[in-house]
């Protein structure tokens, strides 16, 4: 899936159907007699050229294919994931620590389950054959870790330091999982008052969203959705900020909140029109949240330092952190 995303920008059924020949050619290079052989996207791009409109037109007219003319230089070196003779005017190494939090919160605000799926994505554009080391302030947080083949596993096991010769360009350095609930901070909370009354045509709906354990960082891109019961005919709501929609057919409520200002918490209040004579729903609706927090890894993971060996120039280095919601549910 990652390789398809690198080739086509996005991996979806229509894209794969439109580029079925390229997909077949890539799979043919990736597998040797059914066994994985070449899986590094940078090497595969040299073997099979990514499709462009011009290349597609030329191939249609001339009958040629996307297969490259030469064997990638990386395939001939001791470091198969990196091509030889790489040169850049500006030498840069950027690392993105991205964490996705999945959580289920009960109606009293207690955490039922919470876990973090994290990745460190890299964009490395360095001349020559650099050797990098990346160390963390608190590496013991990392559990269930999966590494890119470039990482020297023995060094990680003994010292908890990532030592590697990086591929050229974009790649995923590692992915990890944090499932110990005492290590998972919940960054937002929802106060809710959703009430249905028997034999009444009106119900009450009121929710407020606020930040919690965000280390002072802003919670942004907040979207609240909720699947309302079938007995709800319509909703008359007033948001303190953002915009909301309710679809009377699908019964889906969506509230685009935007940023949360801790001094003035966003709220959505109003009434629900209920089907006449309908009984009270068995369960109150579940609230789903999407959000992101820049410059924060919610697990507390922090990069200590990034060093380079084997080359004499000084590269520009950058580390970015981001936390976003995965499946984040609040039960009411």
mmCIF file with all atom_site columns, C-alpha atoms in Angstrom, residues 90-217:
data_model
loop_
_atom_site.group_PDB
_atom_site.id
_atom_site.type_symbol
_atom_site.label_atom_id
_atom_site.label_alt_id
_atom_site.label_comp_id
_atom_site.label_asym_id
_atom_site.label_entity_id
_atom_site.label_seq_id
_atom_site.pdbx_PDB_ins_code
_atom_site.Cartn_x
_atom_site.Cartn_y
_atom_site.Cartn_z
_atom_site.occupancy
_atom_site.B_iso_or_equiv
_atom_site.pdbx_formal_charge
_atom_site.auth_seq_id
_atom_site.auth_comp_id
_atom_site.auth_asym_id
_atom_site.auth_atom_id
_atom_site.pdbx_PDB_model_num
ATOM 1   C CA . UNK A 1 90  ? 21.036  21.456 0.017  1.00 0.00 ? 90  UNK A CA 1
ATOM 2   C CA . UNK A 1 91  ? 21.527  18.552 2.408  1.00 0.00 ? 91  UNK A CA 1
ATOM 3   C CA . UNK A 1 92  ? 18.460  18.003 4.590  1.00 0.00 ? 92  UNK A CA 1
ATOM 4   C CA . UNK A 1 93  ? 17.070  15.346 6.929  1.00 0.00 ? 93  UNK A CA 1
ATOM 5   C CA . UNK A 1 94  ? 13.507  15.737 8.246  1.00 0.00 ? 94  UNK A CA 1
ATOM 6   C CA . UNK A 1 95  ? 11.721  13.358 10.613 1.00 0.00 ? 95  UNK A CA 1
ATOM 7   C CA . UNK A 1 96  ? 7.983   13.390 11.433 1.00 0.00 ? 96  UNK A CA 1
ATOM 8   C CA . UNK A 1 97  ? 6.811   11.653 14.625 1.00 0.00 ? 97  UNK A CA 1
ATOM 9   C CA . UNK A 1 98  ? 3.100   11.007 14.014 1.00 0.00 ? 98  UNK A CA 1
ATOM 10  C CA . UNK A 1 99  ? 0.900   9.379  16.657 1.00 0.00 ? 99  UNK A CA 1
ATOM 11  C CA . UNK A 1 100 ? -2.702  8.261  16.245 1.00 0.00 ? 100 UNK A CA 1
ATOM 12  C CA . UNK A 1 101 ? -4.728  7.704  19.411 1.00 0.00 ? 101 UNK A CA 1
ATOM 13  C CA . UNK A 1 102 ? -7.601  5.203  19.549 1.00 0.00 ? 102 UNK A CA 1
ATOM 14  C CA . UNK A 1 103 ? -9.807  5.472  22.634 1.00 0.00 ? 103 UNK A CA 1
ATOM 15  C CA . UNK A 1 104 ? -13.234 4.622  24.028 1.00 0.00 ? 104 UNK A CA 1
ATOM 16  C CA . UNK A 1 105 ? -14.442 6.888  26.861 1.00 0.00 ? 105 UNK A CA 1
ATOM 17  C CA . UNK A 1 106 ? -17.499 5.945  28.937 1.00 0.00 ? 106 UNK A CA 1
ATOM 18  C CA . UNK A 1 107 ? -20.329 8.331  29.865 1.00 0.00 ? 107 UNK A CA 1
ATOM 19  C CA . UNK A 1 108 ? -18.663 9.302  33.169 1.00 0.00 ? 108 UNK A CA 1
ATOM 20  C CA . UNK A 1 109 ? -15.419 10.298 31.393 1.00 0.00 ? 109 UNK A CA 1
ATOM 21  C CA . UNK A 1 110 ? -13.403 7.220  32.429 1.00 0.00 ? 110 UNK A CA 1
ATOM 22  C CA . UNK A 1 111 ? -11.178 5.525  29.860 1.00 0.00 ? 111 UNK A CA 1
ATOM 23  C CA . UNK A 1 112 ? -12.355 2.055  28.794 1.00 0.00 ? 112 UNK A CA 1
ATOM 24  C CA . UNK A 1 113 ? -9.572  1.417  26.263 1.00 0.00 ? 113 UNK A CA 1
ATOM 25  C CA . UNK A 1 114 ? -6.797  3.613  24.881 1.00 0.00 ? 114 UNK A CA 1
ATOM 26  C CA . UNK A 1 115 ? -3.794  2.890  22.692 1.00 0.00 ? 115 UNK A CA 1
ATOM 27  C CA . UNK A 1 116 ? -1.411  4.742  20.418 1.00 0.00 ? 116 UNK A CA 1
ATOM 28  C CA . UNK A 1 117 ? -0.215  3.740  16.953 1.00 0.00 ? 117 UNK A CA 1
ATOM 29  C CA . UNK A 1 118 ? 2.902   5.735  16.077 1.00 0.00 ? 118 UNK A CA 1
ATOM 30  C CA . UNK A 1 119 ? 5.202   6.100  13.084 1.00 0.00 ? 119 UNK A CA 1
ATOM 31  C CA . UNK A 1 120 ? 8.389   8.006  12.326 1.00 0.00 ? 120 UNK A CA 1
ATOM 32  C CA . UNK A 1 121 ? 8.404   9.085  8.680  1.00 0.00 ? 121 UNK A CA 1
ATOM 33  C CA . UNK A 1 122 ? 11.604  10.465 7.174  1.00 0.00 ? 122 UNK A CA 1
ATOM 34  C CA . UNK A 1 123 ? 12.530  12.645 4.217  1.00 0.00 ? 123 UNK A CA 1
ATOM 35  C CA . UNK A 1 124 ? 16.303  12.387 3.799  1.00 0.00 ? 124 UNK A CA 1
ATOM 36  C CA . UNK A 1 125 ? 18.132  14.216 1.004  1.00 0.00 ? 125 UNK A CA 1
ATOM 37  C CA . UNK A 1 126 ? 21.814  13.810 1.814  1.00 0.00 ? 126 UNK A CA 1
ATOM 38  C CA . UNK A 1 127 ? 24.836  13.613 -0.475 1.00 0.00 ? 127 UNK A CA 1
ATOM 39  C CA . UNK A 1 128 ? 27.007  10.493 -0.533 1.00 0.00 ? 128 UNK A CA 1
ATOM 40  C CA . UNK A 1 129 ? 26.628  7.608  1.924  1.00 0.00 ? 129 UNK A CA 1
ATOM 41  C CA . UNK A 1 130 ? 25.768  9.170  5.319  1.00 0.00 ? 130 UNK A CA 1
ATOM 42  C CA . UNK A 1 131 ? 25.451  7.071  8.473  1.00 0.00 ? 131 UNK A CA 1
ATOM 43  C CA . UNK A 1 132 ? 22.845  8.445  10.903 1.00 0.00 ? 132 UNK A CA 1
ATOM 44  C CA . UNK A 1 133 ? 22.078  7.806  14.567 1.00 0.00 ? 133 UNK A CA 1
ATOM 45  C CA . UNK A 1 134 ? 18.822  8.877  16.190 1.00 0.00 ? 134 UNK A CA 1
ATOM 46  C CA . UNK A 1 135 ? 18.424  8.700  19.978 1.00 0.00 ? 135 UNK A CA 1
ATOM 47  C CA . UNK A 1 136 ? 15.385  9.296  22.202 1.00 0.00 ? 136 UNK A CA 1
ATOM 48  C CA . UNK A 1 137 ? 14.923  10.840 25.640 1.00 0.00 ? 137 UNK A CA 1
ATOM 49  C CA . UNK A 1 138 ? 12.668  7.929  26.674 1.00 0.00 ? 138 UNK A CA 1
ATOM 50  C CA . UNK A 1 139 ? 13.123  4.962  24.284 1.00 0.00 ? 139 UNK A CA 1
ATOM 51  C CA . UNK A 1 140 ? 11.507  2.512  26.742 1.00 0.00 ? 140 UNK A CA 1
ATOM 52  C CA . UNK A 1 141 ? 8.128   3.965  25.730 1.00 0.00 ? 141 UNK A CA 1
ATOM 53  C CA . UNK A 1 142 ? 8.462   2.251  22.359 1.00 0.00 ? 142 UNK A CA 1
ATOM 54  C CA . UNK A 1 143 ? 6.767   -1.134 22.341 1.00 0.00 ? 143 UNK A CA 1
ATOM 55  C CA . UNK A 1 144 ? 5.998   -3.590 19.543 1.00 0.00 ? 144 UNK A CA 1
ATOM 56  C CA . UNK A 1 145 ? 8.382   -1.799 17.151 1.00 0.00 ? 145 UNK A CA 1
ATOM 57  C CA . UNK A 1 146 ? 8.681   -2.517 13.417 1.00 0.00 ? 146 UNK A CA 1
ATOM 58  C CA . UNK A 1 147 ? 11.797  -1.161 11.636 1.00 0.00 ? 147 UNK A CA 1
ATOM 59  C CA . UNK A 1 148 ? 12.797  -0.286 8.091  1.00 0.00 ? 148 UNK A CA 1
ATOM 60  C CA . UNK A 1 149 ? 15.429  -2.819 6.882  1.00 0.00 ? 149 UNK A CA 1
ATOM 61  C CA . UNK A 1 150 ? 18.110  -0.092 7.058  1.00 0.00 ? 150 UNK A CA 1
ATOM 62  C CA . UNK A 1 151 ? 18.048  -0.038 10.900 1.00 0.00 ? 151 UNK A CA 1
ATOM 63  C CA . UNK A 1 152 ? 20.786  -2.005 12.687 1.00 0.00 ? 152 UNK A CA 1
ATOM 64  C CA . UNK A 1 153 ? 18.721  -4.092 15.061 1.00 0.00 ? 153 UNK A CA 1
ATOM 65  C CA . UNK A 1 154 ? 21.574  -5.205 17.345 1.00 0.00 ? 154 UNK A CA 1
ATOM 66  C CA . UNK A 1 155 ? 22.455  -1.588 18.146 1.00 0.00 ? 155 UNK A CA 1
ATOM 67  C CA . UNK A 1 156 ? 18.813  -0.910 19.028 1.00 0.00 ? 156 UNK A CA 1
ATOM 68  C CA . UNK A 1 157 ? 18.633  -3.999 21.256 1.00 0.00 ? 157 UNK A CA 1
ATOM 69  C CA . UNK A 1 158 ? 21.795  -3.144 23.187 1.00 0.00 ? 158 UNK A CA 1
ATOM 70  C CA . UNK A 1 159 ? 21.691  0.691  23.350 1.00 0.00 ? 159 UNK A CA 1
ATOM 71  C CA . UNK A 1 160 ? 18.157  1.712  22.296 1.00 0.00 ? 160 UNK A CA 1
ATOM 72  C CA . UNK A 1 161 ? 19.686  3.904  19.560 1.00 0.00 ? 161 UNK A CA 1
ATOM 73  C CA . UNK A 1 162 ? 18.569  3.887  15.920 1.00 0.00 ? 162 UNK A CA 1
ATOM 74  C CA . UNK A 1 163 ? 21.652  3.509  13.712 1.00 0.00 ? 163 UNK A CA 1
ATOM 75  C CA . UNK A 1 164 ? 21.143  3.371  9.925  1.00 0.00 ? 164 UNK A CA 1
ATOM 76  C CA . UNK A 1 165 ? 22.281  4.337  6.433  1.00 0.00 ? 165 UNK A CA 1
ATOM 77  C CA . UNK A 1 166 ? 19.070  5.963  5.148  1.00 0.00 ? 166 UNK A CA 1
ATOM 78  C CA . UNK A 1 167 ? 17.379  5.372  1.804  1.00 0.00 ? 167 UNK A CA 1
ATOM 79  C CA . UNK A 1 168 ? 17.327  8.403  -0.475 1.00 0.00 ? 168 UNK A CA 1
ATOM 80  C CA . UNK A 1 169 ? 14.085  10.387 -0.243 1.00 0.00 ? 169 UNK A CA 1
ATOM 81  C CA . UNK A 1 170 ? 10.914  9.510  1.669  1.00 0.00 ? 170 UNK A CA 1
ATOM 82  C CA . UNK A 1 171 ? 10.609  6.359  3.772  1.00 0.00 ? 171 UNK A CA 1
ATOM 83  C CA . UNK A 1 172 ? 9.084   5.044  7.013  1.00 0.00 ? 172 UNK A CA 1
ATOM 84  C CA . UNK A 1 173 ? 11.861  4.560  9.549  1.00 0.00 ? 173 UNK A CA 1
ATOM 85  C CA . UNK A 1 174 ? 9.755   2.721  12.120 1.00 0.00 ? 174 UNK A CA 1
ATOM 86  C CA . UNK A 1 175 ? 6.256   2.112  13.422 1.00 0.00 ? 175 UNK A CA 1
ATOM 87  C CA . UNK A 1 176 ? 5.363   1.377  17.052 1.00 0.00 ? 176 UNK A CA 1
ATOM 88  C CA . UNK A 1 177 ? 2.507   0.677  19.416 1.00 0.00 ? 177 UNK A CA 1
ATOM 89  C CA . UNK A 1 178 ? 1.834   1.979  22.948 1.00 0.00 ? 178 UNK A CA 1
ATOM 90  C CA . UNK A 1 179 ? -0.929  -0.008 24.650 1.00 0.00 ? 179 UNK A CA 1
ATOM 91  C CA . UNK A 1 180 ? -0.194  0.509  28.370 1.00 0.00 ? 180 UNK A CA 1
ATOM 92  C CA . UNK A 1 181 ? -3.137  2.676  29.452 1.00 0.00 ? 181 UNK A CA 1
ATOM 93  C CA . UNK A 1 182 ? -1.124  4.448  32.136 1.00 0.00 ? 182 UNK A CA 1
ATOM 94  C CA . UNK A 1 183 ? 1.092   5.830  29.318 1.00 0.00 ? 183 UNK A CA 1
ATOM 95  C CA . UNK A 1 184 ? -1.806  7.018  27.113 1.00 0.00 ? 184 UNK A CA 1
ATOM 96  C CA . UNK A 1 185 ? -2.895  10.575 27.927 1.00 0.00 ? 185 UNK A CA 1
ATOM 97  C CA . UNK A 1 186 ? -6.384  11.555 26.731 1.00 0.00 ? 186 UNK A CA 1
ATOM 98  C CA . UNK A 1 187 ? -6.014  14.975 25.018 1.00 0.00 ? 187 UNK A CA 1
ATOM 99  C CA . UNK A 1 188 ? -9.692  16.060 24.843 1.00 0.00 ? 188 UNK A CA 1
ATOM 100 C CA . UNK A 1 189 ? -12.884 15.631 26.846 1.00 0.00 ? 189 UNK A CA 1
ATOM 101 C CA . UNK A 1 190 ? -16.569 15.933 25.994 1.00 0.00 ? 190 UNK A CA 1
ATOM 102 C CA . UNK A 1 191 ? -19.267 17.102 28.422 1.00 0.00 ? 191 UNK A CA 1
ATOM 103 C CA . UNK A 1 192 ? -22.659 15.880 27.239 1.00 0.00 ? 192 UNK A CA 1
ATOM 104 C CA . UNK A 1 193 ? -26.329 16.083 28.182 1.00 0.00 ? 193 UNK A CA 1
ATOM 105 C CA . UNK A 1 194 ? -28.460 14.135 25.704 1.00 0.00 ? 194 UNK A CA 1
ATOM 106 C CA . UNK A 1 195 ? -31.947 13.276 26.963 1.00 0.00 ? 195 UNK A CA 1
ATOM 107 C CA . UNK A 1 196 ? -34.958 11.554 25.418 1.00 0.00 ? 196 UNK A CA 1
ATOM 108 C CA . UNK A 1 197 ? -38.279 11.428 27.231 1.00 0.00 ? 197 UNK A CA 1
ATOM 109 C CA . UNK A 1 198 ? -41.015 8.807  26.807 1.00 0.00 ? 198 UNK A CA 1
ATOM 110 C CA . UNK A 1 199 ? -44.142 10.050 25.028 1.00 0.00 ? 199 UNK A CA 1
ATOM 111 C CA . UNK A 1 200 ? -42.533 13.428 24.296 1.00 0.00 ? 200 UNK A CA 1
ATOM 112 C CA . UNK A 1 201 ? -41.909 14.937 20.866 1.00 0.00 ? 201 UNK A CA 1
ATOM 113 C CA . UNK A 1 202 ? -38.843 16.906 22.029 1.00 0.00 ? 202 UNK A CA 1
ATOM 114 C CA . UNK A 1 203 ? -35.437 15.852 23.312 1.00 0.00 ? 203 UNK A CA 1
ATOM 115 C CA . UNK A 1 204 ? -32.492 17.833 24.672 1.00 0.00 ? 204 UNK A CA 1
ATOM 116 C CA . UNK A 1 205 ? -29.023 17.845 23.073 1.00 0.00 ? 205 UNK A CA 1
ATOM 117 C CA . UNK A 1 206 ? -26.006 19.612 24.559 1.00 0.00 ? 206 UNK A CA 1
ATOM 118 C CA . UNK A 1 207 ? -22.265 18.909 24.159 1.00 0.00 ? 207 UNK A CA 1
ATOM 119 C CA . UNK A 1 208 ? -19.113 20.866 25.027 1.00 0.00 ? 208 UNK A CA 1
ATOM 120 C CA . UNK A 1 209 ? -15.596 19.954 23.868 1.00 0.00 ? 209 UNK A CA 1
ATOM 121 C CA . UNK A 1 210 ? -12.443 20.944 25.803 1.00 0.00 ? 210 UNK A CA 1
ATOM 122 C CA . UNK A 1 211 ? -8.689  20.251 25.922 1.00 0.00 ? 211 UNK A CA 1
ATOM 123 C CA . UNK A 1 212 ? -7.135  17.899 28.500 1.00 0.00 ? 212 UNK A CA 1
ATOM 124 C CA . UNK A 1 213 ? -3.477  16.851 28.922 1.00 0.00 ? 213 UNK A CA 1
ATOM 125 C CA . UNK A 1 214 ? -2.256  18.686 25.800 1.00 0.00 ? 214 UNK A CA 1
ATOM 126 C CA . UNK A 1 215 ? 0.916   20.194 27.368 1.00 0.00 ? 215 UNK A CA 1
ATOM 127 C CA . UNK A 1 216 ? -0.382  23.659 26.424 1.00 0.00 ? 216 UNK A CA 1
ATOM 128 C CA . UNK A 1 217 ? -0.637  22.827 22.699 1.00 0.00 ? 217 UNK A CA 1
#
